mmCIF file of C-alpha atoms in Angstrom:
data_model
loop_
_atom_site.group_PDB
_atom_site.id
_atom_site.type_symbol
_atom_site.label_atom_id
_atom_site.label_comp_id
_atom_site.label_asym_id
_atom_site.label_seq_id
_atom_site.Cartn_x
_atom_site.Cartn_y
_atom_site.Cartn_z
ATOM 1 C CA ARG A 1 84.312 205.113 77.523
ATOM 2 C CA LYS A 2 86.337 202.597 79.489
ATOM 3 C CA ASN A 3 83.203 201.377 81.261
ATOM 4 C CA LEU A 4 81.420 200.938 77.895
ATOM 5 C CA ASN A 5 84.307 198.870 76.567
ATOM 6 C CA LEU A 6 84.162 196.758 79.679
ATOM 7 C CA ALA A 7 80.357 196.409 79.311
ATOM 8 C CA LEU A 8 80.826 195.176 75.724
ATOM 9 C CA GLU A 9 83.461 192.706 76.886
ATOM 10 C CA TYR A 10 81.143 191.305 79.554
ATOM 11 C CA TYR A 11 78.157 191.124 77.213
ATOM 12 C CA MET A 12 80.312 189.310 74.645
ATOM 13 C CA ARG A 13 81.524 186.785 77.216
ATOM 14 C CA ALA A 14 77.989 186.220 78.467
ATOM 15 C CA ALA A 15 76.642 185.891 74.897
ATOM 16 C CA LEU A 16 79.285 183.330 74.011
ATOM 17 C CA ASN A 17 78.339 181.419 77.146
ATOM 18 C CA GLY A 18 74.693 181.212 76.121
ATOM 19 C CA GLU A 19 73.197 184.245 77.913
ATOM 20 C CA LYS A 20 70.447 185.148 75.445
ATOM 21 C CA GLN A 21 69.746 188.724 76.451
ATOM 22 C CA SER A 22 73.444 189.519 76.132
ATOM 23 C CA VAL A 23 73.324 188.538 72.445
ATOM 24 C CA TYR A 24 70.705 191.264 71.930
ATOM 25 C CA GLU A 25 72.652 193.804 73.975
ATOM 26 C CA VAL A 26 75.807 193.306 71.887
ATOM 27 C CA GLY A 27 73.720 194.002 68.809
ATOM 28 C CA ARG A 28 72.274 197.085 70.426
ATOM 29 C CA MET A 29 75.707 198.435 71.266
ATOM 30 C CA TYR A 30 76.874 197.992 67.679
ATOM 31 C CA TYR A 31 73.661 199.419 66.222
ATOM 32 C CA HIS A 32 73.786 202.609 68.315
ATOM 33 C CA GLY A 33 77.575 202.921 68.574
ATOM 34 C CA ILE A 34 77.605 202.518 72.341
ATOM 35 C CA GLY A 35 81.227 201.996 73.338
ATOM 36 C CA VAL A 36 82.089 200.934 69.784
ATOM 37 C CA GLU A 37 81.990 202.388 66.343
ATOM 38 C CA LYS A 38 78.513 202.036 64.799
ATOM 39 C CA ASN A 39 78.308 198.937 62.650
ATOM 40 C CA ARG A 40 74.808 198.205 61.407
ATOM 41 C CA LYS A 41 75.885 195.049 59.543
ATOM 42 C CA LEU A 42 77.430 193.545 62.652
ATOM 43 C CA ALA A 43 74.443 194.658 64.697
ATOM 44 C CA LYS A 44 72.120 192.854 62.297
ATOM 45 C CA VAL A 45 74.085 189.627 62.752
ATOM 46 C CA TRP A 46 73.748 189.860 66.521
ATOM 47 C CA TYR A 47 70.042 190.856 66.337
ATOM 48 C CA GLU A 48 69.284 187.948 64.004
ATOM 49 C CA HIS A 49 71.000 185.549 66.331
ATOM 50 C CA ALA A 50 69.053 186.956 69.296
ATOM 51 C CA LYS A 51 65.811 186.481 67.347
ATOM 52 C CA LYS A 52 66.654 182.851 66.718
ATOM 53 C CA LEU A 53 67.142 182.461 70.457
ATOM 54 C CA GLY A 54 63.697 183.927 71.094
ATOM 55 C CA ILE A 55 64.739 187.491 72.032
ATOM 56 C CA ASP A 56 62.947 190.281 70.159
#
């Protein structure tokens, strides 16, 4: 679980620094509840942002 929390932290940092794939990965973690509580609404926000960046 600790490694998953760390993964989310790194993905978030990368996403906020413009790493496009990381935006999608944060959404995926929230959608599936990987290292975090499932949150489909928050996942949708991240997925929509990824789509705007050209990541499907």
